[in-house]
JSON list of C-alpha atoms in Angstrom, two decimals:
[
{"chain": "A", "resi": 1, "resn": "UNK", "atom": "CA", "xyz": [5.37, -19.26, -45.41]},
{"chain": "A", "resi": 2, "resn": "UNK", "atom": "CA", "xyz": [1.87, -18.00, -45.41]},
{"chain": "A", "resi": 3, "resn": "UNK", "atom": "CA", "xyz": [0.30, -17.76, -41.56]},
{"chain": "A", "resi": 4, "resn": "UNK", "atom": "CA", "xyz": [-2.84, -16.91, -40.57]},
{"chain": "A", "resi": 5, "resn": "UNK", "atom": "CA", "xyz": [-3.58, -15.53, -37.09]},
{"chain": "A", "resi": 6, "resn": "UNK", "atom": "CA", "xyz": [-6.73, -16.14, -35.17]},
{"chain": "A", "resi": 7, "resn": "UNK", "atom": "CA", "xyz": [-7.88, -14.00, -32.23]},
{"chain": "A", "resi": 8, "resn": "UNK", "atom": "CA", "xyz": [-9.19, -14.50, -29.58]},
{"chain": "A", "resi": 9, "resn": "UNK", "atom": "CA", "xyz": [-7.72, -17.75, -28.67]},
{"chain": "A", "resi": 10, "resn": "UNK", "atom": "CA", "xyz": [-10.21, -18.86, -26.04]},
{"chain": "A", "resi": 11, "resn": "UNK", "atom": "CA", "xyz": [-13.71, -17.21, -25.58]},
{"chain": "A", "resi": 12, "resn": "UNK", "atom": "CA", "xyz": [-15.88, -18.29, -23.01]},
{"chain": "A", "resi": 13, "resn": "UNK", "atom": "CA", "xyz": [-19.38, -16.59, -23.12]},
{"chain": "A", "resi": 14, "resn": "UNK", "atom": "CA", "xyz": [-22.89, -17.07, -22.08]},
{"chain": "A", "resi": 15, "resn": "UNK", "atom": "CA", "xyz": [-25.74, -18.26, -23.70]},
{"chain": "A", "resi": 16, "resn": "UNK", "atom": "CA", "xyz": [-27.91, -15.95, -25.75]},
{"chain": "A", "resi": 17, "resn": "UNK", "atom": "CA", "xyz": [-24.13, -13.75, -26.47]},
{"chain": "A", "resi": 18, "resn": "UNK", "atom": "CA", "xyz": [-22.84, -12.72, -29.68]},
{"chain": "A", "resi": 19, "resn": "UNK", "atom": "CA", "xyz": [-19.27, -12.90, -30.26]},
{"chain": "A", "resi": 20, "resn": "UNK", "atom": "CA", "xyz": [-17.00, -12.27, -33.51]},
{"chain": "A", "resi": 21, "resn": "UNK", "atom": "CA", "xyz": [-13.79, -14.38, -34.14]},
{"chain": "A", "resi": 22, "resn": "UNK", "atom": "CA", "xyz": [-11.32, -12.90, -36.20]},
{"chain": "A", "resi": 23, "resn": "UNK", "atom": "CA", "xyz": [-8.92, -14.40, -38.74]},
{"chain": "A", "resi": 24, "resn": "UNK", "atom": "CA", "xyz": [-5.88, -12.56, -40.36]},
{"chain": "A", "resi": 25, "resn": "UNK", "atom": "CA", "xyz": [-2.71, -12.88, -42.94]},
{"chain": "A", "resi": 26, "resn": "UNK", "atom": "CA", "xyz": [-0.13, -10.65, -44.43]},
{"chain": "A", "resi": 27, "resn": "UNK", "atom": "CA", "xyz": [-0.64, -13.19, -47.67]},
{"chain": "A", "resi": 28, "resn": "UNK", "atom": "CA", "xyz": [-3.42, -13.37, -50.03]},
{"chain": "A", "resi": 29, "resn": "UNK", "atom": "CA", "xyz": [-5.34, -16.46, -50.09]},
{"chain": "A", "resi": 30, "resn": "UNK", "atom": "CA", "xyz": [-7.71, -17.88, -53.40]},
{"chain": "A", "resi": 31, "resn": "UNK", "atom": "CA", "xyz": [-10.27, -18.42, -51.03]},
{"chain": "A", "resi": 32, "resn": "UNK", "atom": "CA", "xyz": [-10.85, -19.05, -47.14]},
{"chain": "A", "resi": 33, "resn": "UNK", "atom": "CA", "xyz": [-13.06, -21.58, -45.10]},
{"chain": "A", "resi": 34, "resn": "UNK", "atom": "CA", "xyz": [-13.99, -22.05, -41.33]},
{"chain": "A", "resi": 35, "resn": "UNK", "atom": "CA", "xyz": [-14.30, -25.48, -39.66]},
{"chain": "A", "resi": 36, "resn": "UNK", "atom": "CA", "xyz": [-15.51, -26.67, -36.87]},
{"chain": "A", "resi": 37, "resn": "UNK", "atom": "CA", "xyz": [-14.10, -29.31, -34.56]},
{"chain": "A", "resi": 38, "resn": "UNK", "atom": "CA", "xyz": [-15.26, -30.96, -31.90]},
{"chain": "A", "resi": 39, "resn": "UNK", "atom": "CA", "xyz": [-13.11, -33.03, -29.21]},
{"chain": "A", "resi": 40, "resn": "UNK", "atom": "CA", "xyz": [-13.02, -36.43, -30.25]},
{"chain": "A", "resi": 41, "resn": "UNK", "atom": "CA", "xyz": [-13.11, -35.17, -34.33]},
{"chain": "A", "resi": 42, "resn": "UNK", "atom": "CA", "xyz": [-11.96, -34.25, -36.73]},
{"chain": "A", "resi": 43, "resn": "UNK", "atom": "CA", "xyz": [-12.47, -30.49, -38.31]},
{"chain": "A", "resi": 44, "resn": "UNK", "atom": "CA", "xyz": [-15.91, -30.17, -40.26]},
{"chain": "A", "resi": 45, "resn": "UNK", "atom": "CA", "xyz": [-16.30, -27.76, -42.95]},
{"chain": "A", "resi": 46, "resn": "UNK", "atom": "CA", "xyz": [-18.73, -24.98, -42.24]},
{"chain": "A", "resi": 47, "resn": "UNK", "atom": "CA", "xyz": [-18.23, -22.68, -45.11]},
{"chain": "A", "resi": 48, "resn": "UNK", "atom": "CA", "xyz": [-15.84, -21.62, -48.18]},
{"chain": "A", "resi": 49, "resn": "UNK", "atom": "CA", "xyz": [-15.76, -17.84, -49.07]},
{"chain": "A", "resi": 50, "resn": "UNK", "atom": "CA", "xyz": [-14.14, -17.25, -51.83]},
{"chain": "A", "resi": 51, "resn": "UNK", "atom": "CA", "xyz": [-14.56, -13.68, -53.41]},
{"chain": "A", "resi": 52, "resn": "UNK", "atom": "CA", "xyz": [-12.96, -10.43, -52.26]},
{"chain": "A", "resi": 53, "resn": "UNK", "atom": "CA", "xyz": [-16.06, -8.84, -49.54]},
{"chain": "A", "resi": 54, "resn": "UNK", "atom": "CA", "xyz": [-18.22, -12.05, -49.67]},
{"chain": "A", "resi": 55, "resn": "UNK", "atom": "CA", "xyz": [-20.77, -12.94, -47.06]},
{"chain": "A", "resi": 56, "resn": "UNK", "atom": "CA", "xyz": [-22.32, -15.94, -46.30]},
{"chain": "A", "resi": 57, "resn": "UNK", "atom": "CA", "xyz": [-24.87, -16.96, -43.72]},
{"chain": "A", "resi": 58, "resn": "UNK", "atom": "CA", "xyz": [-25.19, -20.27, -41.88]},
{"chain": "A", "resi": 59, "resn": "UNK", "atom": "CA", "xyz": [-27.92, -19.97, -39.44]},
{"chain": "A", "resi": 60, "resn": "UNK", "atom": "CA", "xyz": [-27.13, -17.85, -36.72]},
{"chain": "A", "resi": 61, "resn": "UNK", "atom": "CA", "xyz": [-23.24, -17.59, -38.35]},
{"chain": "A", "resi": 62, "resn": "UNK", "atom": "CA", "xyz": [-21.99, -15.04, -40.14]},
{"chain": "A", "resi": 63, "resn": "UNK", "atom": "CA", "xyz": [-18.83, -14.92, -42.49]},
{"chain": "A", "resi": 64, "resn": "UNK", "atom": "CA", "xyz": [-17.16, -12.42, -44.24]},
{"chain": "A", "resi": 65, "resn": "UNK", "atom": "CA", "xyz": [-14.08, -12.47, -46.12]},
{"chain": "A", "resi": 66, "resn": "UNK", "atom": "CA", "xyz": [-12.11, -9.20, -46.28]},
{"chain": "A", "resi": 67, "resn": "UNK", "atom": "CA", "xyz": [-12.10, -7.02, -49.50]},
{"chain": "A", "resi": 68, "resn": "UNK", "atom": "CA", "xyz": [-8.39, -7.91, -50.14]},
{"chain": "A", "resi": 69, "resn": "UNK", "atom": "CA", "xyz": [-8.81, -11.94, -49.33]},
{"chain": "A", "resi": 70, "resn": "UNK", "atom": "CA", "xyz": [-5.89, -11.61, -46.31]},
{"chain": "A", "resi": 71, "resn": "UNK", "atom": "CA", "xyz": [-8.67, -11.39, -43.58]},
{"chain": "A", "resi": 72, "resn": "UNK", "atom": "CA", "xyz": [-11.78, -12.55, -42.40]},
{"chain": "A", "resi": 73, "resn": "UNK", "atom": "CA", "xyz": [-14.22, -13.28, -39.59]},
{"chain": "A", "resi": 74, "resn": "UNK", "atom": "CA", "xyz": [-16.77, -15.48, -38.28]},
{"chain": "A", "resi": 75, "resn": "UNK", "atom": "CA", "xyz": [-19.73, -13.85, -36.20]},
{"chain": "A", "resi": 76, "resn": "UNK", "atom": "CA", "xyz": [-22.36, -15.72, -34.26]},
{"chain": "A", "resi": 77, "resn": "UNK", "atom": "CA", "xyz": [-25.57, -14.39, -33.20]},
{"chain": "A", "resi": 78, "resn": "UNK", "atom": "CA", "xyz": [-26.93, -15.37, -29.98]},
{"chain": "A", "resi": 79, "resn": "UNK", "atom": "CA", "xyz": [-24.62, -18.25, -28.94]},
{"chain": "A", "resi": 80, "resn": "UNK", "atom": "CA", "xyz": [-25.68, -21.64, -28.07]},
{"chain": "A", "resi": 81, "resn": "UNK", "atom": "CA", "xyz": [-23.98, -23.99, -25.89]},
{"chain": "A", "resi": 82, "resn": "UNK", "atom": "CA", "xyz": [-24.18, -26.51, -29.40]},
{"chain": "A", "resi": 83, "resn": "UNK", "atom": "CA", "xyz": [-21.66, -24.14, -30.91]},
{"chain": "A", "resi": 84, "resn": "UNK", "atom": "CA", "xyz": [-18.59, -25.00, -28.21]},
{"chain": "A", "resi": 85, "resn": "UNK", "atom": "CA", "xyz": [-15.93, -26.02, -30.14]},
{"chain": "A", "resi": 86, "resn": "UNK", "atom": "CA", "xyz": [-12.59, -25.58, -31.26]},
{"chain": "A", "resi": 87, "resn": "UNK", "atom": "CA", "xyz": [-12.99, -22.64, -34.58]},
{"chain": "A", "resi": 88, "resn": "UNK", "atom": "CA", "xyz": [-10.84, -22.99, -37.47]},
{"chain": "A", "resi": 89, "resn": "UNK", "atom": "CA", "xyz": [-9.89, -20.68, -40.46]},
{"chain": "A", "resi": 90, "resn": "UNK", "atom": "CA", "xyz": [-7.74, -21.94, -43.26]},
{"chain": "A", "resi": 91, "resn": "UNK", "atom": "CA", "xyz": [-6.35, -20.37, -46.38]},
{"chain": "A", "resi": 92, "resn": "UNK", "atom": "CA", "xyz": [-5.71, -22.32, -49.80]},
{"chain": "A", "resi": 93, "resn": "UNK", "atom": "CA", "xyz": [-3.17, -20.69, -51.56]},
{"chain": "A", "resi": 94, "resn": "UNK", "atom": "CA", "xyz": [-3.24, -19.39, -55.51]},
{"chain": "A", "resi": 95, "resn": "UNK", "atom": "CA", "xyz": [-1.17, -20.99, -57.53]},
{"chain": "A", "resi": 96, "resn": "UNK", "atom": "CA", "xyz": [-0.28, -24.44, -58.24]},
{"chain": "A", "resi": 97, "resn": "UNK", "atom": "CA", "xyz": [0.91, -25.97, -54.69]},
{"chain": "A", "resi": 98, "resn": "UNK", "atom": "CA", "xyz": [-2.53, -25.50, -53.35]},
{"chain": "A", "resi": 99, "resn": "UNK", "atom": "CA", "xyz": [-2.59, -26.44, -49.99]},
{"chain": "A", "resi": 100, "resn": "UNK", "atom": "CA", "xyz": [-4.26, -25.39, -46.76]},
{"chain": "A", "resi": 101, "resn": "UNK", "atom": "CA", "xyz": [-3.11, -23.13, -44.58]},
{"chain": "A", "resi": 102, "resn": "UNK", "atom": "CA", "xyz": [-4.91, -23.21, -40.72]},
{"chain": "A", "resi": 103, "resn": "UNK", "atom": "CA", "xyz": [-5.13, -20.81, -38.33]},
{"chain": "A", "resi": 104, "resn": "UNK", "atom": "CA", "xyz": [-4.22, -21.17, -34.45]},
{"chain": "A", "resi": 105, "resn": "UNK", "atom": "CA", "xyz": [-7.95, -21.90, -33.37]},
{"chain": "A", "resi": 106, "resn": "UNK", "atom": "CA", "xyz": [-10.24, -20.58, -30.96]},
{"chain": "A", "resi": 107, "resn": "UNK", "atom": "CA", "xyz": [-11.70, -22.51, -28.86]},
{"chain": "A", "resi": 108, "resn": "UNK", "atom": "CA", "xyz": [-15.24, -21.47, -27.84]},
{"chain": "A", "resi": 109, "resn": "UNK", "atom": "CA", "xyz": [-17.08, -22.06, -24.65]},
{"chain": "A", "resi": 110, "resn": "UNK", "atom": "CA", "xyz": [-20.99, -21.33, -24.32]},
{"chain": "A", "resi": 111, "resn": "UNK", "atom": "CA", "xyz": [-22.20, -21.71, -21.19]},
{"chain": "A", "resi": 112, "resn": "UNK", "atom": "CA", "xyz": [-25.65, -22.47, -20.02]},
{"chain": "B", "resi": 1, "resn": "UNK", "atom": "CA", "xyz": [-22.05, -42.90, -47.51]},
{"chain": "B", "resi": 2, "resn": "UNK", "atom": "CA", "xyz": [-19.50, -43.77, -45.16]},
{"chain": "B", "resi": 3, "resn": "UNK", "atom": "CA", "xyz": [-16.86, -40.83, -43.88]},
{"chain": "B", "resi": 4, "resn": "UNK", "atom": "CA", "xyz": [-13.10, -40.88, -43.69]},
{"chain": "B", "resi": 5, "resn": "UNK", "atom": "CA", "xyz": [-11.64, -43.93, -41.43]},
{"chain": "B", "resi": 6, "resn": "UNK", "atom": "CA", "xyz": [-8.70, -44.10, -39.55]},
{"chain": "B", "resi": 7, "resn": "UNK", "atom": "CA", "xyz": [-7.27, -46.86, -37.90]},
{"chain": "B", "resi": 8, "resn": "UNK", "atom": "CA", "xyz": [-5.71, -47.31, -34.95]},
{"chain": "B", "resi": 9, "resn": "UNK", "atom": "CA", "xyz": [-7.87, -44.32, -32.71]},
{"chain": "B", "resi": 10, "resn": "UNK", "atom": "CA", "xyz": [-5.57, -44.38, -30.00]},
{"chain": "B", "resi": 11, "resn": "UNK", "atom": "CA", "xyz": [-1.74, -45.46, -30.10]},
{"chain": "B", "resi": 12, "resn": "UNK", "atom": "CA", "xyz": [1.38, -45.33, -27.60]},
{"chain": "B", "resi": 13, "resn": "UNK", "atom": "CA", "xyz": [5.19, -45.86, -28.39]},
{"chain": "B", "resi": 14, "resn": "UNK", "atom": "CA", "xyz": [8.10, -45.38, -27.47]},
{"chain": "B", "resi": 15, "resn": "UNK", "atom": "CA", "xyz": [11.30, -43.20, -28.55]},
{"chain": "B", "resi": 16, "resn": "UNK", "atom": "CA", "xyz": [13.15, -44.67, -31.29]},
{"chain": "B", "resi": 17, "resn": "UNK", "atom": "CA", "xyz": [10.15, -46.65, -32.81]},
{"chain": "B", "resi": 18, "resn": "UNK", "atom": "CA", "xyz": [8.09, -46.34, -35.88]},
{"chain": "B", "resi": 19, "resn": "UNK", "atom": "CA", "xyz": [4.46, -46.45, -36.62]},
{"chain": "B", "resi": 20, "resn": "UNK", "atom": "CA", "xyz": [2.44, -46.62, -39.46]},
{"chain": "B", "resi": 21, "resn": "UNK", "atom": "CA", "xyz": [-1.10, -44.94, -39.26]},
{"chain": "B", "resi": 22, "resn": "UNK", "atom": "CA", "xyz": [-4.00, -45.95, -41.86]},
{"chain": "B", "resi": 23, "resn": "UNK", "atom": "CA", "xyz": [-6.36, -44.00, -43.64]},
{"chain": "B", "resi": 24, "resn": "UNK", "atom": "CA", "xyz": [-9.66, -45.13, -46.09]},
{"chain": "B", "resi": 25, "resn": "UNK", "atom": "CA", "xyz": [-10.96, -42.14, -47.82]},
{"chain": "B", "resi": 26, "resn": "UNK", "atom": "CA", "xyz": [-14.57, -41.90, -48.90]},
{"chain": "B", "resi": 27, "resn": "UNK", "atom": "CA", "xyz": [-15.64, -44.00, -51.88]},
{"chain": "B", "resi": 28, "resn": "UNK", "atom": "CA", "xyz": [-14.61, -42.10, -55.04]},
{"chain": "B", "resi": 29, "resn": "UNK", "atom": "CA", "xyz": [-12.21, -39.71, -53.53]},
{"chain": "B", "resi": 30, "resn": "UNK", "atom": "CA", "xyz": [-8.64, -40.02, -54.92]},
{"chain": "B", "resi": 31, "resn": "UNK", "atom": "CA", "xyz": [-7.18, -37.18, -53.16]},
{"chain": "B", "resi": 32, "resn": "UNK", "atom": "CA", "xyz": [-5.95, -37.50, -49.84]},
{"chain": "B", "resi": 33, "resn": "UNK", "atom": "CA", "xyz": [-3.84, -35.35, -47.54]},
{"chain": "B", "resi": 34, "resn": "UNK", "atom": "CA", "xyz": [-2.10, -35.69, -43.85]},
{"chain": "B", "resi": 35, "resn": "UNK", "atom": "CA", "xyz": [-1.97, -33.15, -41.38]},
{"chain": "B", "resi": 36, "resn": "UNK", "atom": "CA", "xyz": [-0.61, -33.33, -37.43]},
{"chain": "B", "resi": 37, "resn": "UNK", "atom": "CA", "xyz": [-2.45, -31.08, -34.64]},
{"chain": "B", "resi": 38, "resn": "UNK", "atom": "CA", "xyz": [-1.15, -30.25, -31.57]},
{"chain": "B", "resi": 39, "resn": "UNK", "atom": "CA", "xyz": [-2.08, -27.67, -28.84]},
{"chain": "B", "resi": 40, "resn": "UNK", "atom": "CA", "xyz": [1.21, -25.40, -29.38]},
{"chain": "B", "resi": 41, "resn": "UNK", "atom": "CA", "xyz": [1.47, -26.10, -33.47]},
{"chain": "B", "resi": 42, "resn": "UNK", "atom": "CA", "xyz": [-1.95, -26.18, -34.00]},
{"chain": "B", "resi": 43, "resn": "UNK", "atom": "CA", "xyz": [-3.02, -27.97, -37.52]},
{"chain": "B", "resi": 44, "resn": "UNK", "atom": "CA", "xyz": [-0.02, -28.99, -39.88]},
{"chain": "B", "resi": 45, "resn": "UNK", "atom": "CA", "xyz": [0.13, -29.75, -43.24]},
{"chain": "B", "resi": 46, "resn": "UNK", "atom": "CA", "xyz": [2.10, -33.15, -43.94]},
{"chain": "B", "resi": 47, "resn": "UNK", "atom": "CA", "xyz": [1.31, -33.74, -47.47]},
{"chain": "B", "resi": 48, "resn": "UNK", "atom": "CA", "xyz": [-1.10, -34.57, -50.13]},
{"chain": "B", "resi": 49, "resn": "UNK", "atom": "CA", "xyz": [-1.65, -38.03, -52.49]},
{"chain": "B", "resi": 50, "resn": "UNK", "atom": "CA", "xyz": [-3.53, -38.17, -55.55]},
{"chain": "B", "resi": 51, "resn": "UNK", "atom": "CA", "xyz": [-3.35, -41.48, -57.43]},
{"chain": "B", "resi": 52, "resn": "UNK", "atom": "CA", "xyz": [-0.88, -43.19, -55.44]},
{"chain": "B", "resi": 53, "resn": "UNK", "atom": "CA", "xyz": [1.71, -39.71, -56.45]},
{"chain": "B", "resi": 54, "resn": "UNK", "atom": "CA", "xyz": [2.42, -37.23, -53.67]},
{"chain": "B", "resi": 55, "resn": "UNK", "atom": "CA", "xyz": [1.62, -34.33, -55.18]},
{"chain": "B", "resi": 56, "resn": "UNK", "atom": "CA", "xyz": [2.22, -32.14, -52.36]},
{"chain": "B", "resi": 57, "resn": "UNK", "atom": "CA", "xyz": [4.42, -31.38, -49.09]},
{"chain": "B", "resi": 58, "resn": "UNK", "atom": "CA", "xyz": [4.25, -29.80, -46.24]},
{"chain": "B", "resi": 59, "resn": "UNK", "atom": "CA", "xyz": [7.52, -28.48, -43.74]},
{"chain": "B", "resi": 60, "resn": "UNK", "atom": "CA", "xyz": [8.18, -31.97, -41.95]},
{"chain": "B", "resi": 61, "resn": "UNK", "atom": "CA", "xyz": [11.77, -34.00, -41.71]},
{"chain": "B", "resi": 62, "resn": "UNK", "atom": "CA", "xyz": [11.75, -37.01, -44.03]},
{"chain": "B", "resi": 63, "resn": "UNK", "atom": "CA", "xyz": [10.90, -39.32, -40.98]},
{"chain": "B", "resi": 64, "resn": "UNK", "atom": "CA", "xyz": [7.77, -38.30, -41.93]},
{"chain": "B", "resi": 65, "resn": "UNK", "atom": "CA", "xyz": [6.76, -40.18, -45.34]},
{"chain": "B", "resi": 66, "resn": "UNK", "atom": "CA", "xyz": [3.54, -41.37, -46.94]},
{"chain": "B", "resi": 67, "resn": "UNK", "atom": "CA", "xyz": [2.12, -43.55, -49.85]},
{"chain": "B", "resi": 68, "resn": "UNK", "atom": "CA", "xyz": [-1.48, -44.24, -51.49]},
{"chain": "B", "resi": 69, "resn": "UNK", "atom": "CA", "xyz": [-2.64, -47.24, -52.89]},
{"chain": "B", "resi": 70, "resn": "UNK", "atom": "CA", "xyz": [-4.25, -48.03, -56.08]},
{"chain": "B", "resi": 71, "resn": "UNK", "atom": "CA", "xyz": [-7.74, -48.29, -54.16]},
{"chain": "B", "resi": 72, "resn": "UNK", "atom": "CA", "xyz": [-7.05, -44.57, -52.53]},
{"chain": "B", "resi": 73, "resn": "UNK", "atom": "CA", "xyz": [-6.65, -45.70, -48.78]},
{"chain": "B", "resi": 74, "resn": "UNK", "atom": "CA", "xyz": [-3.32, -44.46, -47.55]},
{"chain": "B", "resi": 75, "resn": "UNK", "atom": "CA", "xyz": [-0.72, -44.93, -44.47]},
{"chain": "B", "resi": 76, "resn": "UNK", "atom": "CA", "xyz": [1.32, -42.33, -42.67]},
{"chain": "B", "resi": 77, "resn": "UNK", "atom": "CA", "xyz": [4.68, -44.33, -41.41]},
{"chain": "B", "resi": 78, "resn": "UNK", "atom": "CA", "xyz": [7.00, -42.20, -38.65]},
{"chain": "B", "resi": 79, "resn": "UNK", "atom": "CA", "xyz": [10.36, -43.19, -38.22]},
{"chain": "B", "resi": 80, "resn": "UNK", "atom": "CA", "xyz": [12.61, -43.00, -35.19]},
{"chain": "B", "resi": 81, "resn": "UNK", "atom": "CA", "xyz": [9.81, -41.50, -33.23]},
{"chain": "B", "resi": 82, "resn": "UNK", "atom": "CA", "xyz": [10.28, -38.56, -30.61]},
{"chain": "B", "resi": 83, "resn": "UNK", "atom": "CA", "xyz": [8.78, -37.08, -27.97]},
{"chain": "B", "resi": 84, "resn": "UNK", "atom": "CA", "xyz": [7.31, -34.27, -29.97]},
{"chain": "B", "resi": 85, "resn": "UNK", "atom": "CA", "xyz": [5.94, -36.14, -32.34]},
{"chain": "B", "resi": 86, "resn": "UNK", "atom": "CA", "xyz": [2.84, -36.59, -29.76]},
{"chain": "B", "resi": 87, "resn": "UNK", "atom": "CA", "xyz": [0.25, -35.78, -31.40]},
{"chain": "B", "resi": 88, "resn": "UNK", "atom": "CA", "xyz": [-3.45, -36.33, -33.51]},
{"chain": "B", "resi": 89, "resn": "UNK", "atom": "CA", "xyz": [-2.72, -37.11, -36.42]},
{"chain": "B", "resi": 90, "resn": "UNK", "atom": "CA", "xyz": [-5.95, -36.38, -38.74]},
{"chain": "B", "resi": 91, "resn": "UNK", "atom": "CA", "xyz": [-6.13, -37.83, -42.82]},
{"chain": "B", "resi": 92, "resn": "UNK", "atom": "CA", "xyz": [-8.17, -35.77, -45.21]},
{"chain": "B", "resi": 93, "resn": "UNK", "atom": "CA", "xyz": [-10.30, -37.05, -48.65]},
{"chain": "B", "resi": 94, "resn": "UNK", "atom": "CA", "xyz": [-11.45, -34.90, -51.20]},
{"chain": "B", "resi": 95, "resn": "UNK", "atom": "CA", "xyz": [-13.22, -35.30, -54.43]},
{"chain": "B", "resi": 96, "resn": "UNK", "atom": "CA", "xyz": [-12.82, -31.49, -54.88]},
{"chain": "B", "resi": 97, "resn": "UNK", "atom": "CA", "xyz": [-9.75, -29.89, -53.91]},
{"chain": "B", "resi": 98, "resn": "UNK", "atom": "CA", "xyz": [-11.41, -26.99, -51.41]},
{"chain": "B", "resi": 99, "resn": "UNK", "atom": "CA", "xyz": [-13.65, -29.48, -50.06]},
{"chain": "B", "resi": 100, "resn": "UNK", "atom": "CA", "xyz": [-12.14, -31.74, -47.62]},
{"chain": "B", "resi": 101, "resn": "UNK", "atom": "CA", "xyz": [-13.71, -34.40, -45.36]},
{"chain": "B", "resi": 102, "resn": "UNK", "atom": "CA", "xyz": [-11.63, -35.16, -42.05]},
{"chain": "B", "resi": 103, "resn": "UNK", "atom": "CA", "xyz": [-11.35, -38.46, -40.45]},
{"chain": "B", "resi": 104, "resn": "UNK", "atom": "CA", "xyz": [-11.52, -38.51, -36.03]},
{"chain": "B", "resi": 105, "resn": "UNK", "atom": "CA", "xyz": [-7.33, -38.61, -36.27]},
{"chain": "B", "resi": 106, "resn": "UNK", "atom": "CA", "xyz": [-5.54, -40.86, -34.52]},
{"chain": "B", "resi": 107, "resn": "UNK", "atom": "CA", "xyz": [-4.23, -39.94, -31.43]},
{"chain": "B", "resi": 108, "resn": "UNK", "atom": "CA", "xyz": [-0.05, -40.99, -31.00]},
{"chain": "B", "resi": 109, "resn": "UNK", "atom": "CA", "xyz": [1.50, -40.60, -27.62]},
{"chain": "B", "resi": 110, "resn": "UNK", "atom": "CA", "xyz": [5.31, -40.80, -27.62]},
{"chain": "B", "resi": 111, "resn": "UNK", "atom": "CA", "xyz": [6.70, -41.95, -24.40]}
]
């Protein structure tokens, strides 16, 4: 079974803050993606990285996908209270059984 | 373009019953896949139809089981509910495998 860890779990911050989420696996994953989820909804797809040291920028979000695809992390600049919300990573496997994989979550508080 | 649609939002049984949740994927996508979050599980993988096969599953007992119809919408049915089975239960289309579009879930509350 191929589980990916998220840390922190909760992060409450204040406006203007940076703050870097991290996501991590023993396994080795084709390619990774963040979503975002909001109470009420269902997850929405921020991003897919997909090669080996990849970054892509969103805005004021950052993500980079480790050099061995088994890690990466999500890094906001200057926080808003827009970007509370519950933080996703998930893994789709190699292989033929592709599937997604998510993480625990962290849920994200910006406060005014 | 309308999103992903579930129906019912909100739902509340009782131990020992069954429900059957509904899904309507966005026009053109034939892929559609199942998952159940909860706070101490976080987001689960149920399993996966593509043109009314199930093409993949995920770690659940069979009272868990799922079909797709010939116009893509799908149903979730749970048998012999329990307790732990509370929980939002959120339906997935893709046209693209690594590209999914969520639905708002449905929301089950076992009592």
């Amino acid at each position: 079974t191929q589980l990916l860890e998220q840390s922190p779990q909760f992060l409450s911050i204040q406006e203007g803050e940076n703050l870097t989420v991290y996501c991590n696996s023993s396994s080795v994953f084709s390619s990774l993606q963040w979503y975002r989820q909001e109470p009420g909804e269902g997850p929405v797809l921020l991003v897919t990285v997909v090669t080996g040291g990849e970054v892509k920028k969103l805005k004021r979000l950052t993500f980079q996908f480790g050099d061995a695809r088994k890690d990466s992390s999500l890094h906001i600049t200057a926080a808003q209270p827009g970007d509370t919300g519950l933080y996703l990573c998930a893994g789709i496997s190699s292989g033929s059984a592709r599937q997604l994989t998510f993480g625990s979550g962290t849920q994200l508080t910006v406060l005014p | 373009k309308a999103g992903v649609t579930q129906t019912p939002r909100y739902l509340i049984k009782t131990r020992g019953q069954q429900v059957t949740l509904s899904c309507s994927p966005i026009s053109g996508h034939r892929s559609v896949s199942w998952y159940q979050q909860t706070p101490g599980q976080g987001l689960q993988f149920l399993f996966e139809y593509f043109s009314e096969t199930q093409r993949n599953k995920g770690n659940f007992p069979g009272r868990f089981s799922g079909r797709q119809f010939s116009n893509s919408r799908s149903e979730m049915n749970v048998s012999t509910l329990e307790l732990g089975d509370s929980a939002l239960y959120l339906c997935a289309s893709s046209l693209l495998y690594n590209e999914q579009f969520f639905g708002p879930g449905t929301r089950l509350t076992v009592l």
